[in-house]
PDB file of C-alpha atoms in Angstrom:
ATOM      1  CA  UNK X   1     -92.469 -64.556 -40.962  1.00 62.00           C
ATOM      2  CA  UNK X   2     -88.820 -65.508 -41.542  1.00 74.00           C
ATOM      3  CA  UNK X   3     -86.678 -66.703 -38.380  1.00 76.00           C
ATOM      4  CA  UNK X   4     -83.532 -65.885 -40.226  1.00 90.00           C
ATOM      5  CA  UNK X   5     -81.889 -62.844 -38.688  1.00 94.00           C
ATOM      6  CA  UNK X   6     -81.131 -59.746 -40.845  1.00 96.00           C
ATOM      7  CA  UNK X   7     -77.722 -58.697 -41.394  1.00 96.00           C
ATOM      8  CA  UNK X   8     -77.521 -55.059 -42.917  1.00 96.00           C
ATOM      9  CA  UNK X   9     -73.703 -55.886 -43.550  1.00 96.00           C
ATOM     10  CA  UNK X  10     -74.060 -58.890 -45.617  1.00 95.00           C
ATOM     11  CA  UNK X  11     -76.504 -57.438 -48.128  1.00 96.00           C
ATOM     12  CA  UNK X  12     -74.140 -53.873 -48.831  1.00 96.00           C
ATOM     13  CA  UNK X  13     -71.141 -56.563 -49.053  1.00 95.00           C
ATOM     14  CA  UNK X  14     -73.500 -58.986 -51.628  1.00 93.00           C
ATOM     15  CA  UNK X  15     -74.265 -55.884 -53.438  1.00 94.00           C
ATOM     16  CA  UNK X  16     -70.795 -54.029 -53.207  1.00 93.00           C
ATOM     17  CA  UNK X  17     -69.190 -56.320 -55.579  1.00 88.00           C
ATOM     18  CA  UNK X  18     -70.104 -55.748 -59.458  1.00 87.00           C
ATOM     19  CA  UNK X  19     -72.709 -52.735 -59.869  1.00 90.00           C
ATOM     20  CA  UNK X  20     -72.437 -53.347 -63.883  1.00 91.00           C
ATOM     21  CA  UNK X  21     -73.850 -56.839 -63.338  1.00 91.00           C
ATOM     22  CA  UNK X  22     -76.617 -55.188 -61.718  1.00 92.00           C
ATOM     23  CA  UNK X  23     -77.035 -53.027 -64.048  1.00 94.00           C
ATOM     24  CA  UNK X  24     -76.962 -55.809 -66.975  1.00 94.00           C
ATOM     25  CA  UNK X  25     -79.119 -58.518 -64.690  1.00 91.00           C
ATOM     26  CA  UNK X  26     -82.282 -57.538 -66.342  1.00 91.00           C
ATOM     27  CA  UNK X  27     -80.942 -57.256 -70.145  1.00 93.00           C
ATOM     28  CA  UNK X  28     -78.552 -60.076 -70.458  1.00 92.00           C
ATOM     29  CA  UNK X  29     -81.175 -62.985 -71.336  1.00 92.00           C
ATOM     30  CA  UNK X  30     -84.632 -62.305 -73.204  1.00 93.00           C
ATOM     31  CA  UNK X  31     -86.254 -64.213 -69.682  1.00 93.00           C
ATOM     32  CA  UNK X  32     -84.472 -61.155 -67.231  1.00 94.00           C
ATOM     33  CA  UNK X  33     -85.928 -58.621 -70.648  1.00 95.00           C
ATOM     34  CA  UNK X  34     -89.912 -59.827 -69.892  1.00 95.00           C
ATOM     35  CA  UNK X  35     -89.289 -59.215 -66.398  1.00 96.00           C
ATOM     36  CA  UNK X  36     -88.104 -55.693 -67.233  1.00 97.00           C
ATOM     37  CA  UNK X  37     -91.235 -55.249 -69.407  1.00 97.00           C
ATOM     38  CA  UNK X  38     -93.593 -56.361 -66.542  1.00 98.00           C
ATOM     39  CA  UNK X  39     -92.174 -54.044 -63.863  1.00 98.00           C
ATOM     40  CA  UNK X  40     -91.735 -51.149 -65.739  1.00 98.00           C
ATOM     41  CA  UNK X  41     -95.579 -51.429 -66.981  1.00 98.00           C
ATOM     42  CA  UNK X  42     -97.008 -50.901 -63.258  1.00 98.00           C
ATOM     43  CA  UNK X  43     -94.124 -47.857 -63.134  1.00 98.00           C
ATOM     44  CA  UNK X  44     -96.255 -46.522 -66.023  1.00 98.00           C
ATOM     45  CA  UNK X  45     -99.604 -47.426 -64.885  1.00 98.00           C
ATOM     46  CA  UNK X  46     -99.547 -46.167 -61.457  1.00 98.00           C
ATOM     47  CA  UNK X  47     -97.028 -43.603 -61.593  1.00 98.00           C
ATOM     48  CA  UNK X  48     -97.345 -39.851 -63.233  1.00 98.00           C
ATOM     49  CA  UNK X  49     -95.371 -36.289 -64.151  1.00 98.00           C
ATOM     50  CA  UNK X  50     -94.067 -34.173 -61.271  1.00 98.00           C
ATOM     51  CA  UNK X  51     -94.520 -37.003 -58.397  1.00 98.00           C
ATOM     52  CA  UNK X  52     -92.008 -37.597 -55.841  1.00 98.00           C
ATOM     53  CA  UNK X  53     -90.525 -40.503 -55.241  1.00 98.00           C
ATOM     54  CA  UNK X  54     -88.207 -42.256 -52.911  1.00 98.00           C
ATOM     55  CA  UNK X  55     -85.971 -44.795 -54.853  1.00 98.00           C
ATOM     56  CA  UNK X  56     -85.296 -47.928 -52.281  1.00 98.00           C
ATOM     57  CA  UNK X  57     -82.500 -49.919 -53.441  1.00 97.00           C
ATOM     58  CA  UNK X  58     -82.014 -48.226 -56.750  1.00 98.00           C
ATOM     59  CA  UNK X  59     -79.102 -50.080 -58.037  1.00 97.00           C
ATOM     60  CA  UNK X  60     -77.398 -48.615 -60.745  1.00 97.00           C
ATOM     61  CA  UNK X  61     -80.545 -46.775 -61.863  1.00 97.00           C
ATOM     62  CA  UNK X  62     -82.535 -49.377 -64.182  1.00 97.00           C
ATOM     63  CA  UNK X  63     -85.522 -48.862 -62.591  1.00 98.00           C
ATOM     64  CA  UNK X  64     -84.433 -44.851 -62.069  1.00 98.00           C
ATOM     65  CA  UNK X  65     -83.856 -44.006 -65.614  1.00 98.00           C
ATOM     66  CA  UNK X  66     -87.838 -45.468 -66.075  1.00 98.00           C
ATOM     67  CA  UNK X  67     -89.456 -43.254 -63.319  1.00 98.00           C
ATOM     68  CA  UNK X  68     -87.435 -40.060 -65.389  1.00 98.00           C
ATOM     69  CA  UNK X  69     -89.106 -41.246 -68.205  1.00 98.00           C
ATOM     70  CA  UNK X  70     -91.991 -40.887 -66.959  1.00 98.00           C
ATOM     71  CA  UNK X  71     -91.350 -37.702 -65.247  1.00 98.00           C
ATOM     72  CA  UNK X  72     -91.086 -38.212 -61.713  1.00 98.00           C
ATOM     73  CA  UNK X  73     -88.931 -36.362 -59.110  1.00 98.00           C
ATOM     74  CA  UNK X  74     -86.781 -39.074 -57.703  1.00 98.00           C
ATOM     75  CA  UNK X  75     -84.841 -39.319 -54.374  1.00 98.00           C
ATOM     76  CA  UNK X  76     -82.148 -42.518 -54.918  1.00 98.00           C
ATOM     77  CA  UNK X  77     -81.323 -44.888 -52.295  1.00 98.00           C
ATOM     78  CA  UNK X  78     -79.205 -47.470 -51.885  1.00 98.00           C
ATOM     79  CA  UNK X  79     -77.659 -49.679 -49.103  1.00 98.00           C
ATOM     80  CA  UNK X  80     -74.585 -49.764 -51.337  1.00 97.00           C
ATOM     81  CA  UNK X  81     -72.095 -46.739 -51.895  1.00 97.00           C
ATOM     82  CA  UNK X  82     -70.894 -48.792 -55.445  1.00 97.00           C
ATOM     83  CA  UNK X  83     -74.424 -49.037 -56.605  1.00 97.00           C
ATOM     84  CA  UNK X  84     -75.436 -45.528 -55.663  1.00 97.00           C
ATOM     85  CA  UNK X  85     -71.690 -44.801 -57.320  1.00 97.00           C
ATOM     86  CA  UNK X  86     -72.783 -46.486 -60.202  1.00 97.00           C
ATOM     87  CA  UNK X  87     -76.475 -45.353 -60.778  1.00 98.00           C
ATOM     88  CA  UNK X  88     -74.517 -41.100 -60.393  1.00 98.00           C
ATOM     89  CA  UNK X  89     -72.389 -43.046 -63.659  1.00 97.00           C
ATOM     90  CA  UNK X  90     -75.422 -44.327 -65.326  1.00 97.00           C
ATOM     91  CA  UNK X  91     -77.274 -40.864 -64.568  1.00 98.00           C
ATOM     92  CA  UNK X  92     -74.770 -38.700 -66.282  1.00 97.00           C
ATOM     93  CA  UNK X  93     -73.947 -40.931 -69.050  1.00 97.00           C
ATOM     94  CA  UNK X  94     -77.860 -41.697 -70.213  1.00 97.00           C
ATOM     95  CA  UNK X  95     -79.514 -38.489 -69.521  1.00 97.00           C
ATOM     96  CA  UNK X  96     -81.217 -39.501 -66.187  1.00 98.00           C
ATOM     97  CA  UNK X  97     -79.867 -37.097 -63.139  1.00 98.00           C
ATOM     98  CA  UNK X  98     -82.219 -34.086 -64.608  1.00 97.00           C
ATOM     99  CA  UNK X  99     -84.713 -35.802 -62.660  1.00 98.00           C
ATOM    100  CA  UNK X 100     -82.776 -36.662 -59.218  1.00 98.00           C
ATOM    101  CA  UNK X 101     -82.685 -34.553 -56.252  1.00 98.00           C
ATOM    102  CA  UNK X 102     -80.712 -36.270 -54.362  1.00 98.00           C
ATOM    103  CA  UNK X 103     -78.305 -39.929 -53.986  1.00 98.00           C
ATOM    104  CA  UNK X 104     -78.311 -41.477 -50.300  1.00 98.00           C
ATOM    105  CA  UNK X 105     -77.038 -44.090 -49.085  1.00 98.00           C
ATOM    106  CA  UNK X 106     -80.418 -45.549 -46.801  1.00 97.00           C
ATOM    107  CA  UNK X 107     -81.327 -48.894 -45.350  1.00 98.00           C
ATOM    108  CA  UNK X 108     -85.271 -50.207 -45.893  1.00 98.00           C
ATOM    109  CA  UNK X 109     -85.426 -50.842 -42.257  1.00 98.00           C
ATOM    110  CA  UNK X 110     -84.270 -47.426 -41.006  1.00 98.00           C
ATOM    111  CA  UNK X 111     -85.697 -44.282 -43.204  1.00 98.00           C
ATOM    112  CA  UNK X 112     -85.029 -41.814 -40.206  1.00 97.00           C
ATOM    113  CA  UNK X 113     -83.281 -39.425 -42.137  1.00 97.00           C
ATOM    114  CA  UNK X 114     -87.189 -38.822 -43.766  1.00 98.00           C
ATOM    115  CA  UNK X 115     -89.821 -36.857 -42.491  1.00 98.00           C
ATOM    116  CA  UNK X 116     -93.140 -38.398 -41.949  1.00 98.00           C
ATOM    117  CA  UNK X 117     -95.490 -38.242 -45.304  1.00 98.00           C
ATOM    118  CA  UNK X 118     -92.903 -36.808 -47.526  1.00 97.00           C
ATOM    119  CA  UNK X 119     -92.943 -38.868 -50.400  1.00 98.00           C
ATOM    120  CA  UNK X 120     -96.059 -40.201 -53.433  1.00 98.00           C
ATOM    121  CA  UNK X 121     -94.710 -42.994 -54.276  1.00 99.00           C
ATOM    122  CA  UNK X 122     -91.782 -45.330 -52.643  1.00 99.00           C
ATOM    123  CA  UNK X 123     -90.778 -47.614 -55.101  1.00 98.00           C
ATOM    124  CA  UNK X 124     -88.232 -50.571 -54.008  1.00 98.00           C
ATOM    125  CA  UNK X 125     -88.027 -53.288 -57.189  1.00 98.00           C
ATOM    126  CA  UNK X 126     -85.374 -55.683 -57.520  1.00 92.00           C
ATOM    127  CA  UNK X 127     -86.302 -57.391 -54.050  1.00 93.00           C
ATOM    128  CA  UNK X 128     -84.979 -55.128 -51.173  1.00 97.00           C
ATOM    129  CA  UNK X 129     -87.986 -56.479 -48.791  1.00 98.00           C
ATOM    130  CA  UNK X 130     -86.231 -60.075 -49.823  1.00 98.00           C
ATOM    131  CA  UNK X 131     -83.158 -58.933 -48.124  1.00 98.00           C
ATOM    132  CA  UNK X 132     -84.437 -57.541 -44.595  1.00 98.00           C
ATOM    133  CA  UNK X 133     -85.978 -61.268 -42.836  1.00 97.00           C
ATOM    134  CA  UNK X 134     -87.021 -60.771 -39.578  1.00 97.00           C
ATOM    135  CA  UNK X 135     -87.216 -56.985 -40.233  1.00 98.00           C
ATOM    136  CA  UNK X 136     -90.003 -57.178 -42.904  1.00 98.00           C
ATOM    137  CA  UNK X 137     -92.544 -55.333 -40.576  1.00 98.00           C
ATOM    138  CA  UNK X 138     -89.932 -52.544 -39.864  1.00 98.00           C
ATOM    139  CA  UNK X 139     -88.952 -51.802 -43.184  1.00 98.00           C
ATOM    140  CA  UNK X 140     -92.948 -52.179 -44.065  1.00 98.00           C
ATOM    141  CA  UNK X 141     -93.708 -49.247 -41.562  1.00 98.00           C
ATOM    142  CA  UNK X 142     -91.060 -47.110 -42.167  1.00 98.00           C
ATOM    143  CA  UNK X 143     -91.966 -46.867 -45.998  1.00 98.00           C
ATOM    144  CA  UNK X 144     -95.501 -46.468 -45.004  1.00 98.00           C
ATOM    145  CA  UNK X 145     -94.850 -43.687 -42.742  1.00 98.00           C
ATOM    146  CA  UNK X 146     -92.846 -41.632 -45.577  1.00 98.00           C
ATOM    147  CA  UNK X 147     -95.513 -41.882 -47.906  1.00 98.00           C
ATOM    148  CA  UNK X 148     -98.381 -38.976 -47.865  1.00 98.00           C
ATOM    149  CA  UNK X 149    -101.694 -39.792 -47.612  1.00 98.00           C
ATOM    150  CA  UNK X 150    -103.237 -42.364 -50.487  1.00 98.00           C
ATOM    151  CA  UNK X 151     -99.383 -42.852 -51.531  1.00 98.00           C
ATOM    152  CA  UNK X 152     -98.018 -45.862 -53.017  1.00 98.00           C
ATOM    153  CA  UNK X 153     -95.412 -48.239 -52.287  1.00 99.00           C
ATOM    154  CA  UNK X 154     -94.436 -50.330 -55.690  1.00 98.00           C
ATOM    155  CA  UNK X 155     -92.166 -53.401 -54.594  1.00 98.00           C
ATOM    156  CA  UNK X 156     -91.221 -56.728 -55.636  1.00 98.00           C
ATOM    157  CA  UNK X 157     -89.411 -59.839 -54.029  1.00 98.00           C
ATOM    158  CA  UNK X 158     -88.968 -63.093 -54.615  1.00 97.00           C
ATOM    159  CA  UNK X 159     -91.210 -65.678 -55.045  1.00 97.00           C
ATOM    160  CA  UNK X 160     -91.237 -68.825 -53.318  1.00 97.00           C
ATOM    161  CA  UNK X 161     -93.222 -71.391 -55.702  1.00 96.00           C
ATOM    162  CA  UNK X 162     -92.056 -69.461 -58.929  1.00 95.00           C
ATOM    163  CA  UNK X 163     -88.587 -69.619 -57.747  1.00 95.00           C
ATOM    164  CA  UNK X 164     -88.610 -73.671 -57.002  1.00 94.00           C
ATOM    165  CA  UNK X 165     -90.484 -74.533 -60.316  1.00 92.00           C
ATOM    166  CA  UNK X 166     -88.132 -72.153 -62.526  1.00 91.00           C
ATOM    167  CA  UNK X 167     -84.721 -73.604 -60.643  1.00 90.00           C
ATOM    168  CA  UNK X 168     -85.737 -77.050 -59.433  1.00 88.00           C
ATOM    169  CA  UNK X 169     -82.883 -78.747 -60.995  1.00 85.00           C
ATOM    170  CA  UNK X 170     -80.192 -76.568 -59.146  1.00 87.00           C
ATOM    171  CA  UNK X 171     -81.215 -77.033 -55.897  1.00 86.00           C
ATOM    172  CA  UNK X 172     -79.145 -79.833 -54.119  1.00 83.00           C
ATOM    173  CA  UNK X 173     -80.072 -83.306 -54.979  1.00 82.00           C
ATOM    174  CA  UNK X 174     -83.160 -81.757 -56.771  1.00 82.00           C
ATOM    175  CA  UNK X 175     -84.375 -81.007 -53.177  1.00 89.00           C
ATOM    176  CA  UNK X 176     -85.749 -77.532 -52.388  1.00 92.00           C
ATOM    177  CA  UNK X 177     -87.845 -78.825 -49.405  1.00 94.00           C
ATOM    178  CA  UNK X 178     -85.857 -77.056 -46.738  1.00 94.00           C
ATOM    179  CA  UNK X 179     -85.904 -73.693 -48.683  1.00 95.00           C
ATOM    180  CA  UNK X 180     -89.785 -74.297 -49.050  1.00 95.00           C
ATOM    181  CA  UNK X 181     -90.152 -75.179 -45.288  1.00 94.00           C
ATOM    182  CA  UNK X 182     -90.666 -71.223 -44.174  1.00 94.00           C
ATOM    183  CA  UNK X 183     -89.399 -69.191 -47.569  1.00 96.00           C
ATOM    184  CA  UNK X 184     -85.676 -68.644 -46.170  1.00 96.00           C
ATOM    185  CA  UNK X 185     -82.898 -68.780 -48.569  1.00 95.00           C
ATOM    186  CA  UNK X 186     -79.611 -69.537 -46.645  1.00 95.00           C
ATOM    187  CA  UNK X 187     -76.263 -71.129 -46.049  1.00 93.00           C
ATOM    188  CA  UNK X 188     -78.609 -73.450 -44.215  1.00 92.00           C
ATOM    189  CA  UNK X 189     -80.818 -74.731 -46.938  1.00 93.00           C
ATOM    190  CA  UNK X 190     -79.122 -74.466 -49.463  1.00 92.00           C
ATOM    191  CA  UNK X 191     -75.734 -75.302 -48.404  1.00 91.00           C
ATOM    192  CA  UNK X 192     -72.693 -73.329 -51.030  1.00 90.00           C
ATOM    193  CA  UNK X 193     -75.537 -70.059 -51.351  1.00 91.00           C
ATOM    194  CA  UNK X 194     -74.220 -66.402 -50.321  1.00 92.00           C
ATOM    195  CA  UNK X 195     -77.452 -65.351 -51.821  1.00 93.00           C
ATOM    196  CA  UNK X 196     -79.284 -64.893 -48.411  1.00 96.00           C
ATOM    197  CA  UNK X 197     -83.068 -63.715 -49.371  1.00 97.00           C
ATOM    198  CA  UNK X 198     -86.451 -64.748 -48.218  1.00 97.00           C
ATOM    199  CA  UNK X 199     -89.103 -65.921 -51.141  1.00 98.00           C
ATOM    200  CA  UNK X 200     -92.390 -65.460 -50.633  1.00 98.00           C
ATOM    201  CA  UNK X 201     -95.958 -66.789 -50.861  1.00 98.00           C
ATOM    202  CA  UNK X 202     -98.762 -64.534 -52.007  1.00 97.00           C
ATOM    203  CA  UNK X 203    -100.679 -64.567 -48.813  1.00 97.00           C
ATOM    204  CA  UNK X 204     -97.864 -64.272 -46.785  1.00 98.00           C
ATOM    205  CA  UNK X 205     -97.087 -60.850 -48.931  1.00 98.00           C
ATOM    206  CA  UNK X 206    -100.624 -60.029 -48.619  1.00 98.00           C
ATOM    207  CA  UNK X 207    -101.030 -60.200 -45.164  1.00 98.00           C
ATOM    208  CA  UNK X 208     -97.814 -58.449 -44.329  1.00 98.00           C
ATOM    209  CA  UNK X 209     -98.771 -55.289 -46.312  1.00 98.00           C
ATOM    210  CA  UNK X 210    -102.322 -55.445 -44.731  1.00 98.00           C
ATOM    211  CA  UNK X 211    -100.479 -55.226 -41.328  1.00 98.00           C
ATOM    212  CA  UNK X 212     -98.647 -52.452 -41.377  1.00 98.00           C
ATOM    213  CA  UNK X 213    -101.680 -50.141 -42.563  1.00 98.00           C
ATOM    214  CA  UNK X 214    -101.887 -50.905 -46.614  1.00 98.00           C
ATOM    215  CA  UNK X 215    -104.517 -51.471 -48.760  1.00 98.00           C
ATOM    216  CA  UNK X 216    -103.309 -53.916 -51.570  1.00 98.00           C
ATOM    217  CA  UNK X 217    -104.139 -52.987 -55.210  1.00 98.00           C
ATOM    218  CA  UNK X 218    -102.361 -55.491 -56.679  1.00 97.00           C
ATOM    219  CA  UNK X 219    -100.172 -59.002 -56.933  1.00 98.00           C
ATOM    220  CA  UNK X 220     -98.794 -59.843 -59.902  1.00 98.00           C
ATOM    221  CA  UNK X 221     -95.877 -62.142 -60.912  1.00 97.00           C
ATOM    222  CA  UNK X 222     -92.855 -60.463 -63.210  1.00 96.00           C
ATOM    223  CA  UNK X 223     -93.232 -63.658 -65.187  1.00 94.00           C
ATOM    224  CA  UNK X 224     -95.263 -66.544 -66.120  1.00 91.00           C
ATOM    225  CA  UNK X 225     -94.962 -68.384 -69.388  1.00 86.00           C
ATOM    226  CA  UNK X 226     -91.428 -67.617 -70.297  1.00 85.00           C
ATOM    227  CA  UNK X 227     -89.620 -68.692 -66.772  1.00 82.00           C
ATOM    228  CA  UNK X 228     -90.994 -72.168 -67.936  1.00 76.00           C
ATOM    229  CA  UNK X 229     -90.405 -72.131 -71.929  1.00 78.00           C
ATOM    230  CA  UNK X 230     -87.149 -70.057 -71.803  1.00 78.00           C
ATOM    231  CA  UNK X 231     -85.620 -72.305 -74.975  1.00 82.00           C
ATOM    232  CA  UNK X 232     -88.425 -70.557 -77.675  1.00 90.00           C
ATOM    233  CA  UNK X 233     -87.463 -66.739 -75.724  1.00 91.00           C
ATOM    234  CA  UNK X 234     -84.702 -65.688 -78.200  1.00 89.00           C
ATOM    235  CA  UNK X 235     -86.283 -66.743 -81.278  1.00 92.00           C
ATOM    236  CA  UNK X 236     -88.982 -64.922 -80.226  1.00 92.00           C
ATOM    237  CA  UNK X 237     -87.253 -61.856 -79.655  1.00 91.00           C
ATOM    238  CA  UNK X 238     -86.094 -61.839 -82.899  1.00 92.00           C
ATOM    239  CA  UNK X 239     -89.297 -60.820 -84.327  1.00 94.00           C
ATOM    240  CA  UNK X 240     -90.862 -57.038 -82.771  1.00 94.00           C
ATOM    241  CA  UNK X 241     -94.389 -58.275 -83.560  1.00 96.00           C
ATOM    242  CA  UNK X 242     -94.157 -61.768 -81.997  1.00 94.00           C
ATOM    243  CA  UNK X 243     -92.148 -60.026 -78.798  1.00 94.00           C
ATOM    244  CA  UNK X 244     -94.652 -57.777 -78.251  1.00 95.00           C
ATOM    245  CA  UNK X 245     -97.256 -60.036 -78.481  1.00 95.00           C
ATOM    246  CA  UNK X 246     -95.356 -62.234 -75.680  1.00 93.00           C
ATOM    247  CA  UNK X 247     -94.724 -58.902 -73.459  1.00 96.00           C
ATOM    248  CA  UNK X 248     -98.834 -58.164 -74.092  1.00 96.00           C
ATOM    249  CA  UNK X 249     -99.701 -61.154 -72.644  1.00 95.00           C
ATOM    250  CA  UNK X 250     -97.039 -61.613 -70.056  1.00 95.00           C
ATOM    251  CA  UNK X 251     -98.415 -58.695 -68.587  1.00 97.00           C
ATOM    252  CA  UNK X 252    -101.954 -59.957 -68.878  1.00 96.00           C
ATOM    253  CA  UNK X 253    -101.438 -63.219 -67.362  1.00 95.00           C
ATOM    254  CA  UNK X 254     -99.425 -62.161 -64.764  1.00 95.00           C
ATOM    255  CA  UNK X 255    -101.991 -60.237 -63.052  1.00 96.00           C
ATOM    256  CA  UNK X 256    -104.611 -63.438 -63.114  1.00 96.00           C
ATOM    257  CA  UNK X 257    -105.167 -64.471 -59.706  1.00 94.00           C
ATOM    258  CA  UNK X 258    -104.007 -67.952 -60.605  1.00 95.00           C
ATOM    259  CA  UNK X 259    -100.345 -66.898 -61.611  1.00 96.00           C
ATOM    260  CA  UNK X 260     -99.336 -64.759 -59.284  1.00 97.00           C
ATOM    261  CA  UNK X 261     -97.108 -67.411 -57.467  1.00 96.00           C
ATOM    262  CA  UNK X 262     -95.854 -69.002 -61.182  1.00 95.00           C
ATOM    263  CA  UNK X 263     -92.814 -66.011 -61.697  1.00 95.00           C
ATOM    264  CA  UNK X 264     -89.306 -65.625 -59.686  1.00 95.00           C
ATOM    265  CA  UNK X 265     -90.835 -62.215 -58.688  1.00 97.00           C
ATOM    266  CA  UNK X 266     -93.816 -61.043 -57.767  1.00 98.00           C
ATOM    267  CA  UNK X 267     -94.876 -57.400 -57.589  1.00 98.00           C
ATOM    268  CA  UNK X 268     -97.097 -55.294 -55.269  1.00 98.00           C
ATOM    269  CA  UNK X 269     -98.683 -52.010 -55.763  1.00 98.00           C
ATOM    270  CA  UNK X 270    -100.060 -50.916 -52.078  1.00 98.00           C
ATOM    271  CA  UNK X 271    -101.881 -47.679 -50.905  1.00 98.00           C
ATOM    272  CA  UNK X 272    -101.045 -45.854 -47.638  1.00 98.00           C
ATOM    273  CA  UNK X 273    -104.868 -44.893 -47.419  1.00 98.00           C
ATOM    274  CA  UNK X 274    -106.274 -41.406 -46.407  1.00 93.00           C
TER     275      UNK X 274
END
């Protein structure tokens, strides 16, 4: 577990400053695009119609304008007035706020303003369980005891061995061996970073959920081949058939057992069970 301390101030201020990057972080490269892809497919495979859902760090609604896709009743939360400011924006301009009851402002750690077993599904992408350190078994239990009986929680954070092999080369002097010593991201190891987050390893994400009372369905990385061949991604994307083919097996290889670790992300599907 991280030693770093949690400071609920410094991730609304990291996140106060430019919602519209946010909002573009995940279309402005074809790399951030297969990452999309590979999050919003376990939104669509686990999720369904008329389901409620608790939005944790929402953003400007990337992730929100999927679950109205598919039909979900969403509750939209953010640690950020500008990004819940933002993802109201996005709502109204694309079509999305049909399908959102409500936008509040909410911490991970501190869901007190929820009854117990209210929600079937919490869903907190982008990495809010990066953000909350020595508070990852707090904000673990508080989305577990929201969720209703066999709910799910859908998250994804950072991954620690993904994350050194994609960005080797920026870390200083080439050397990510104090970021790798315990998964902490700081003004500590890497000296210049405002970017405070903690990567994970697989077992370590495991064993968390497994400790505060879920059963894990699944560990998956939001990318694999293209965070390692990102100079081929565009011409790819240039031709629908040979995308989709990349996007088919992105999703495929992400989910081996052997890759979980190889993406910047990786994603959990848990069940509060019955």
């Amino acid at each position: 577990m991280s030693s770093f301390k949690y400071s609920a101030e410094h991730v609304t201020a990291y996140y106060s400053i430019d919602a519209e990057r946010e909002w573009q972080r995940l279309i402005q490269n074809p790399e951030q695009e297969v990452k999309l892809h590979v999050h919003n497919h376990y939104l669509y495979e686990h999720l369904t119609k008329g389901l409620s859902v608790l939005e944790v760090g929402a953003g400007p609604g990337r992730f929100t304008q999927t679950l109205h896709e598919i039909g979900c009743n969403i509750l939209v939360s953010d640690i950020s007035e500008i990004q819940l400011d933002a993802n109201r924006q996005k709502a109204k301009e694309l079509g999305f706020a049909a399908s959102i009851s409500d936008w509040q402002k909410v911490d991970v750690t501190d869901l007190g303003q929820f009854t117990d077993n209210s929600f079937d599904a919490v869903v907190a992408y982008g990495g809010p369980l990066s953000y909350v350190f020595d508070h990852l078994d707090q904000a673990l239990s508080e989305c577990h005891r929201v969720l209703k009986m066999d709910g799910l929680l859908i998250a994804s954070v950072m991954s620690l061995w993904g994350t050194l092999h994609r960005y080797f080369a920026s870390f200083p002097e080439s050397d990510p061996t104090p970021v790798a010593a315990n998964g902490d991201l700081t003004a500590e190891t890497y000296p210049g970073t405002t970017h405070f987050c903690h990567l994970f390893r697989s077992e370590e994400l495991r064993e968390a959920m497994i400790r505060n009372g879920f059963d894990v369905i699944t560990l998956a990385a939001s990318n694999t081949m293209s965070s390692t061949h990102t100079e081929i991604l565009a011409t790819l994307r240039e031709n629908p058939e040979q995308w989709q083919s990349l996007i088919d097996l992105e999703i495929e290889t992400s989910a081996s057992p052997g890759m979980v670790e190889t993406g910047t992300h990786m994603i959990v599907i848990a069940r509060k069970p019955s």
